[in-house]
Coordinates of N, CA and C in Angstrom, one line a residue:
M225 N -101.7 68.4 208.5 CA -100.6 69.6 207.4 C -99.7 69.8 207.5
S226 N -98.9 69.7 206.9 CA -97.0 70.0 207.2 C -96.7 71.1 207.0
D227 N -97.0 72.2 207.4 CA -96.8 72.9 207.3 C -97.1 73.9 209.1
L228 N -97.9 72.9 209.7 CA -97.4 73.1 211.7 C -96.6 73.0 211.4
P229 N -96.0 73.4 213.1 CA -94.4 73.0 213.4 C -94.6 71.9 214.3
P230 N -93.4 71.1 214.2 CA -93.5 70.0 214.9 C -93.9 70.4 216.6
L231 N -94.6 69.5 217.4 CA -95.2 69.4 218.9 C -94.0 68.6 219.6
P232 N -92.7 69.0 220.9 CA -93.9 70.1 221.4 C -93.0 71.2 221.0
I233 N -93.4 72.3 220.9 CA -92.6 73.3 221.0 C -92.7 74.5 222.0
T234 N -91.7 75.2 222.4 CA -92.1 76.1 223.2 C -91.7 78.0 222.6
F235 N -92.7 78.7 222.6 CA -93.0 79.9 222.1 C -92.5 81.1 223.7
R236 N -91.2 82.1 223.4 CA -90.9 82.8 224.6 C -90.4 84.0 224.0
P237 N -90.6 85.1 224.9 CA -89.5 86.2 224.0 C -88.4 86.0 224.0
S238 N -87.5 85.1 223.4 CA -86.4 85.3 223.9 C -85.0 86.5 224.0
R239 N -85.1 87.3 223.0 CA -84.4 88.6 223.4 C -84.5 89.4 224.8
T240 N -86.0 89.6 224.8 CA -86.1 90.1 226.2 C -85.7 89.4 227.4
R241 N -85.7 88.0 227.2 CA -85.5 87.0 228.3 C -83.9 87.2 228.2
A242 N -83.3 87.5 227.3 CA -81.2 87.7 227.8 C -81.1 88.4 228.1
V243 N -82.1 89.9 228.0 CA -81.9 91.1 228.5 C -82.4 91.6 229.7
L244 N -82.9 90.9 229.7 CA -83.5 90.7 231.9 C -82.8 89.7 232.8
L245 N -82.5 88.8 231.8 CA -80.8 88.2 232.6 C -79.9 88.6 232.7
T246 N -79.5 88.9 231.3 CA -78.1 89.8 231.7 C -78.3 91.2 232.5
A247 N -78.9 91.8 232.2 CA -79.4 92.9 233.4 C -79.3 92.5 235.3
G248 N -79.9 91.5 235.2 CA -80.1 90.8 236.3 C -79.1 90.6 237.1
A249 N -78.2 89.5 236.1 CA -76.7 89.0 236.8 C -75.3 90.2 236.9
S250 N -75.8 91.1 236.0 CA -75.3 92.7 235.6 C -75.3 93.2 237.4
I251 N -76.3 93.6 237.5 CA -76.8 94.3 238.8 C -76.4 93.4 240.0
L252 N -76.2 92.4 239.7 CA -76.1 91.6 240.9 C -74.7 91.4 241.1
V253 N -74.3 91.2 240.0 CA -72.4 91.3 240.4 C -72.0 92.6 240.7
V254 N -72.2 94.2 240.0 CA -72.0 95.3 240.1 C -72.2 95.5 242.0
I255 N -73.2 95.2 242.4 CA -73.9 95.5 243.7 C -73.3 94.5 244.6
T256 N -72.5 93.6 244.2 CA -72.1 92.4 245.2 C -70.6 93.1 245.5
T257 N -69.9 93.7 244.2 CA -68.5 94.2 244.3 C -68.7 95.5 244.9
V258 N -69.4 96.0 244.6 CA -69.5 97.4 245.3 C -69.6 97.4 246.5
A259 N -70.3 96.5 247.6 CA -70.6 96.1 248.4 C -69.2 95.9 249.2
M260 N -68.4 94.6 248.5 CA -67.4 94.0 248.7 C -66.0 95.4 249.0
L261 N -66.3 96.3 248.1 CA -65.5 97.5 248.4 C -65.0 98.2 249.0
L262 N -66.2 98.2 249.6 CA -66.3 99.7 250.0 C -66.3 99.0 251.8
E263 N -64.9 99.7 252.4 CA -64.8 99.6 253.5 C -64.9 100.1 254.3
Q264 N -65.8 101.1 254.3 CA -66.4 101.7 255.5 C -67.7 101.2 255.8
L265 N -68.3 100.0 255.0 CA -69.2 99.6 255.4 C -69.4 97.9 256.5
G266 N -70.1 97.6 257.2 CA -70.4 96.8 258.3 C -70.7 95.6 257.7
P267 N -70.4 94.6 258.2 CA -71.2 93.5 257.7 C -72.5 93.2 257.4
G268 N -73.4 93.7 257.9 CA -74.7 94.0 257.9 C -74.9 94.7 256.7
E269 N -74.3 95.9 256.4 CA -74.6 96.7 255.3 C -73.9 96.3 254.2
R270 N -73.5 95.4 254.1 CA -72.7 94.4 253.1 C -73.7 93.7 252.5
A271 N -74.3 92.8 253.5 CA -75.6 92.1 253.7 C -76.4 92.8 253.3
S272 N -77.3 93.7 253.6 CA -78.0 94.5 252.8 C -78.5 95.0 251.5
F273 N -76.7 95.3 251.3 CA -76.6 95.4 249.3 C -76.7 94.0 248.8
I274 N -76.1 93.5 249.3 CA -76.5 91.9 248.3 C -77.4 91.3 248.4
F275 N -78.4 91.3 249.4 CA -79.8 91.0 249.7 C -80.5 91.6 248.8
T276 N -80.4 93.3 248.2 CA -81.1 94.1 247.3 C -80.4 93.7 246.4
A277 N -79.7 93.6 245.7 CA -78.9 92.9 244.6 C -80.0 91.7 244.3
A278 N -79.4 90.5 244.9 CA -80.5 89.6 244.9 C -82.1 89.7 244.8
L279 N -82.5 90.5 245.2 CA -84.0 90.6 245.3 C -84.6 91.2 243.9
L280 N -83.7 92.6 243.1 CA -83.2 93.2 242.2 C -83.4 91.9 240.7
F281 N -82.5 91.0 240.9 CA -82.5 89.8 240.0 C -83.2 88.9 240.2
G282 N -84.2 88.7 241.3 CA -85.4 87.8 241.2 C -86.3 88.0 240.3
V283 N -86.8 89.3 240.6 CA -87.4 90.5 240.1 C -87.5 90.0 238.8
L284 N -86.3 90.8 238.2 CA -85.9 90.5 236.6 C -86.3 89.2 236.3
L285 N -85.5 87.7 237.1 CA -86.1 86.7 237.2 C -87.5 86.4 236.5
L286 N -87.9 86.5 237.5 CA -90.1 86.4 237.1 C -90.2 87.0 235.9
L287 N -90.0 88.2 235.8 CA -90.5 88.7 234.4 C -90.1 88.3 233.0
S288 N -88.5 87.2 233.4 CA -88.0 86.5 232.4 C -88.9 85.1 232.3
R289 N -89.5 84.8 232.9 CA -90.6 83.5 233.2 C -91.4 83.5 231.8
P290 N -92.2 84.4 231.2 CA -93.3 83.7 230.2 C -93.2 83.3 229.2
K291 N -93.4 82.2 229.2 CA -93.5 81.2 228.0 C -95.3 80.6 227.6
V292 N -95.0 79.9 226.2 CA -96.0 79.0 225.8 C -95.6 77.5 225.3
V293 N -95.6 76.8 226.0 CA -95.6 75.4 225.8 C -96.6 75.0 225.3
A294 N -96.8 74.1 223.6 CA -97.5 73.7 223.0 C -97.2 72.2 223.1
D295 N -97.8 70.7 223.9 CA -97.6 69.9 223.4 C -98.6 69.1 222.6
E296 N -98.6 68.1 222.5 CA -100.2 66.8 221.8 C -101.5 67.3 222.7
S297 N -100.9 67.2 224.5 CA -102.3 67.1 225.3 C -102.8 68.6 224.8
G298 N -102.6 69.8 224.7 CA -102.6 71.4 224.7 C -101.5 72.0 224.8
V299 N -101.9 73.4 225.4 CA -100.7 74.5 225.9 C -100.9 75.0 227.0
T300 N -99.9 75.1 227.4 CA -99.5 75.8 228.5 C -98.9 76.9 228.9
V301 N -99.8 77.9 229.2 CA -98.8 79.1 229.6 C -98.6 79.2 231.0
V302 N -97.5 80.0 230.5 CA -96.2 80.3 232.1 C -96.5 82.3 231.8
N303 N -97.2 82.5 232.9 CA -96.9 84.0 233.3 C -95.9 84.6 233.9
I304 N -95.8 85.7 234.8 CA -95.3 85.8 235.4 C -95.4 85.1 236.6
A305 N -96.8 84.9 237.0 CA -96.8 85.0 238.8 C -97.7 83.0 239.1
S306 N -98.0 83.0 237.2 CA -99.0 81.6 237.1 C -98.8 80.8 236.0
R307 N -99.5 79.4 236.3 CA -99.0 79.0 235.0 C -100.4 77.9 234.9
R308 N -101.0 77.6 233.4 CA -102.2 77.0 233.4 C -102.0 76.8 232.1
H309 N -102.6 75.3 232.7 CA -102.5 74.0 231.0 C -103.9 74.0 230.4
L310 N -103.9 74.5 229.5 CA -105.4 74.3 228.2 C -105.5 72.8 227.4
D311 N -106.5 72.1 227.3 CA -107.0 71.2 226.1 C -106.9 72.1 224.7
W312 N -106.1 71.3 223.8 CA -106.7 72.5 222.9 C -108.1 73.0 222.3
A313 N -109.0 71.7 222.8 CA -110.6 72.5 222.6 C -110.7 73.3 223.5
E314 N -110.5 73.6 224.4 CA -110.2 75.2 225.3 C -110.4 76.3 224.4
I315 N -109.5 76.4 223.6 CA -108.7 77.6 222.7 C -109.7 78.0 221.4
V316 N -110.4 78.8 221.6 CA -111.5 79.2 220.8 C -110.6 79.7 219.5
Q317 N -109.4 80.8 220.1 CA -109.2 82.1 219.1 C -107.7 82.3 219.4
V318 N -106.7 82.5 219.0 CA -105.8 83.3 219.8 C -105.3 84.6 218.5
N319 N -105.7 85.3 219.7 CA -105.3 86.6 219.2 C -104.1 87.7 219.2
L320 N -103.2 88.4 218.5 CA -102.8 89.3 218.8 C -102.6 90.2 217.3
R321 N -103.5 91.7 218.1 CA -104.0 92.9 217.3 C -102.9 93.8 217.6
P322 N -103.0 94.5 216.0 CA -102.2 95.7 216.0 C -102.5 96.7 217.8
G323 N -101.0 96.5 218.6 CA -101.0 96.9 219.7 C -101.3 96.6 221.3
D324 N -101.7 95.3 220.6 CA -101.7 94.0 221.8 C -100.2 94.0 222.7
P325 N -100.0 94.4 223.7 CA -98.6 93.6 224.2 C -98.4 92.4 224.3
W326 N -99.1 91.5 224.1 CA -99.3 89.8 224.1 C -100.1 89.4 223.4
V327 N -100.3 88.3 223.0 CA -101.5 87.2 222.6 C -102.3 87.3 223.8
F328 N -103.5 87.4 223.4 CA -104.5 87.0 224.0 C -105.3 85.9 223.4
L329 N -105.4 84.8 224.6 CA -106.1 83.1 224.7 C -107.8 83.7 224.7
D330 N -109.0 83.7 223.8 CA -109.9 82.9 224.0 C -110.5 82.0 224.0
L331 N -111.2 81.5 225.3 CA -111.5 80.2 225.9 C -112.6 79.8 225.7
S332 N -113.1 78.7 225.6 CA -114.3 78.6 225.6 C -115.7 78.7 226.6
D333 N -114.7 78.9 228.2 CA -115.7 79.2 228.5 C -116.0 80.9 228.7
G334 N -115.6 81.9 227.8 CA -116.0 83.0 227.2 C -115.0 84.1 227.6
T335 N -114.0 83.4 228.7 CA -112.8 84.4 229.3 C -111.8 84.3 228.5
S336 N -110.9 85.3 228.7 CA -109.2 85.6 227.6 C -108.1 85.7 228.6
L337 N -107.4 84.9 228.3 CA -105.9 84.5 229.0 C -104.9 85.0 228.2
P338 N -104.8 86.0 228.6 CA -103.2 86.7 228.6 C -102.0 85.7 228.7
A339 N -101.2 85.6 227.2 CA -99.8 84.6 227.6 C -98.9 85.5 226.6
L340 N -98.5 85.9 227.5 CA -97.5 86.7 228.0 C -95.7 86.0 227.1
G341 N -96.0 85.0 227.0 CA -94.7 84.3 226.3 C -94.9 84.7 224.7
I342 N -95.7 85.4 224.1 CA -95.4 85.9 222.7 C -96.2 87.3 222.7
Q343 N -95.0 87.9 222.6 CA -94.9 89.9 223.0 C -94.2 90.1 221.6
P344 N -94.9 91.6 221.1 CA -94.3 91.8 220.0 C -93.3 93.2 220.1
G345 N -93.1 92.9 221.6 CA -92.2 93.6 222.1 C -90.7 94.5 221.2
V346 N -90.2 93.8 221.5 CA -88.7 93.5 221.1 C -88.4 93.1 219.6
A347 N -89.4 92.1 219.6 CA -89.0 91.2 217.9 C -90.8 91.5 217.4
R348 N -90.5 92.1 216.8 CA -92.5 92.3 216.8 C -92.4 91.0 215.4
Q349 N -91.5 90.8 214.7 CA -92.1 90.0 213.6 C -91.6 88.5 213.8
R350 N -90.8 88.4 214.6 CA -91.5 86.7 215.4 C -92.0 86.8 216.3
A351 N -92.6 87.9 217.1 CA -94.4 87.1 217.9 C -95.5 87.4 216.7
I352 N -95.0 87.7 215.7 CA -96.4 87.9 214.6 C -96.8 86.4 214.2
E353 N -95.1 85.5 213.9 CA -95.0 84.5 213.1 C -95.5 83.2 214.5
D354 N -95.0 83.7 215.6 CA -95.2 82.5 216.8 C -96.7 82.5 216.9
A355 N -97.2 83.9 217.0 CA -98.8 83.7 217.1 C -99.7 83.3 215.7
R356 N -99.1 83.0 214.6 CA -99.3 82.4 213.5 C -99.6 80.9 213.4
A357 N -98.3 80.4 214.2 CA -97.6 79.2 214.5 C -98.9 78.7 215.6
L358 N -99.0 79.3 216.7 CA -100.4 79.2 217.5 C -101.1 79.0 217.0
R359 N -101.8 79.5 216.2 CA -103.1 80.0 215.8 C -103.4 78.7 215.0
A360 N -102.5 78.1 214.1 CA -102.8 77.4 213.0 C -102.6 76.1 214.1
L361 N -102.1 75.6 214.9 CA -102.1 74.3 216.0 C -103.2 74.5 217.0
A362 N -103.9 75.4 217.0 CA -105.3 75.3 217.8 C -106.0 75.4 216.9
S363 N -106.1 75.6 216.0 CA -107.4 75.5 214.8 C -107.6 74.0 214.3
A364 N -106.3 73.5 213.9 CA -105.7 72.1 213.4 C -106.0 70.8 214.8
R365 N -106.0 71.4 215.6 CA -105.8 70.8 216.8 C -107.3 70.4 217.9
G366 N -108.1 71.5 217.2 CA -109.1 71.6 218.1 C -110.5 70.5 217.9
I367 N -111.2 70.6 218.4 CA -112.3 69.4 218.6 C -112.9 70.1 217.4
Q368 N -113.0 68.9 216.5 CA -114.2 69.2 215.2 C -115.5 68.4 214.9
E369 N -116.7 69.5 215.1 CA -117.9 69.1 215.1 C -118.2 69.0 214.0
P370 N -119.3 67.9 213.8 CA -119.6 67.7 212.2 C -120.1 69.0 210.9
D371 N -120.5 70.3 211.8 CA -120.4 70.9 210.6 C -119.4 72.2 210.7
G372 N -118.3 71.0 211.0 CA -116.6 71.8 210.5 C -116.3 72.6 211.8
H373 N -117.1 73.2 212.8 CA -116.6 74.4 213.7 C -116.4 73.7 214.2
R374 N -115.4 74.4 215.1 CA -114.8 74.1 216.5 C -115.3 74.2 217.8
G375 N -116.2 73.5 218.2 CA -116.6 74.3 219.9 C -117.3 74.9 219.8
E376 N -117.9 75.6 218.7 CA -118.8 77.2 218.6 C -120.4 77.0 218.8
H377 N -120.9 77.5 219.3 CA -122.1 77.2 220.0 C -123.2 78.5 218.9
R378 N -123.6 77.9 218.1 CA -125.0 78.8 217.5 C -126.2 79.0 218.3
G379 N -126.5 79.9 218.1 CA -128.0 80.5 218.7 C -129.1 81.0 217.8

């Protein structure tokens, strides 16, 4: 299939990431500058200002972490505090329904995994295109059974 994106490919909410990292860096610079300019602050108070700014930056850095990386071996889903690699055959369905905050991957073990790296918040059309691309890759790369279905159990 020539309409499939080349691998490896990384899906991530680039605009959201840019906003979060810019806000984090700005907060760090402004609070650090204020802490240094306030003459009545002692060294401990200055350090607590800077520590608080660094903590806020760290939180925004974590929030900017989500991505979905597709390569020949499968898909790696990186969410805020977790990372999970899936073989292509483990992905049964890629869902992004109206109102969903991000893509959900239905897995062969019956569970669903949120993939925060594709989210329609700021760039809705881009998220829809990314979800379609990931769906096409999962469909093309999943293990095909002789009846043409991918790992589906029929009862």
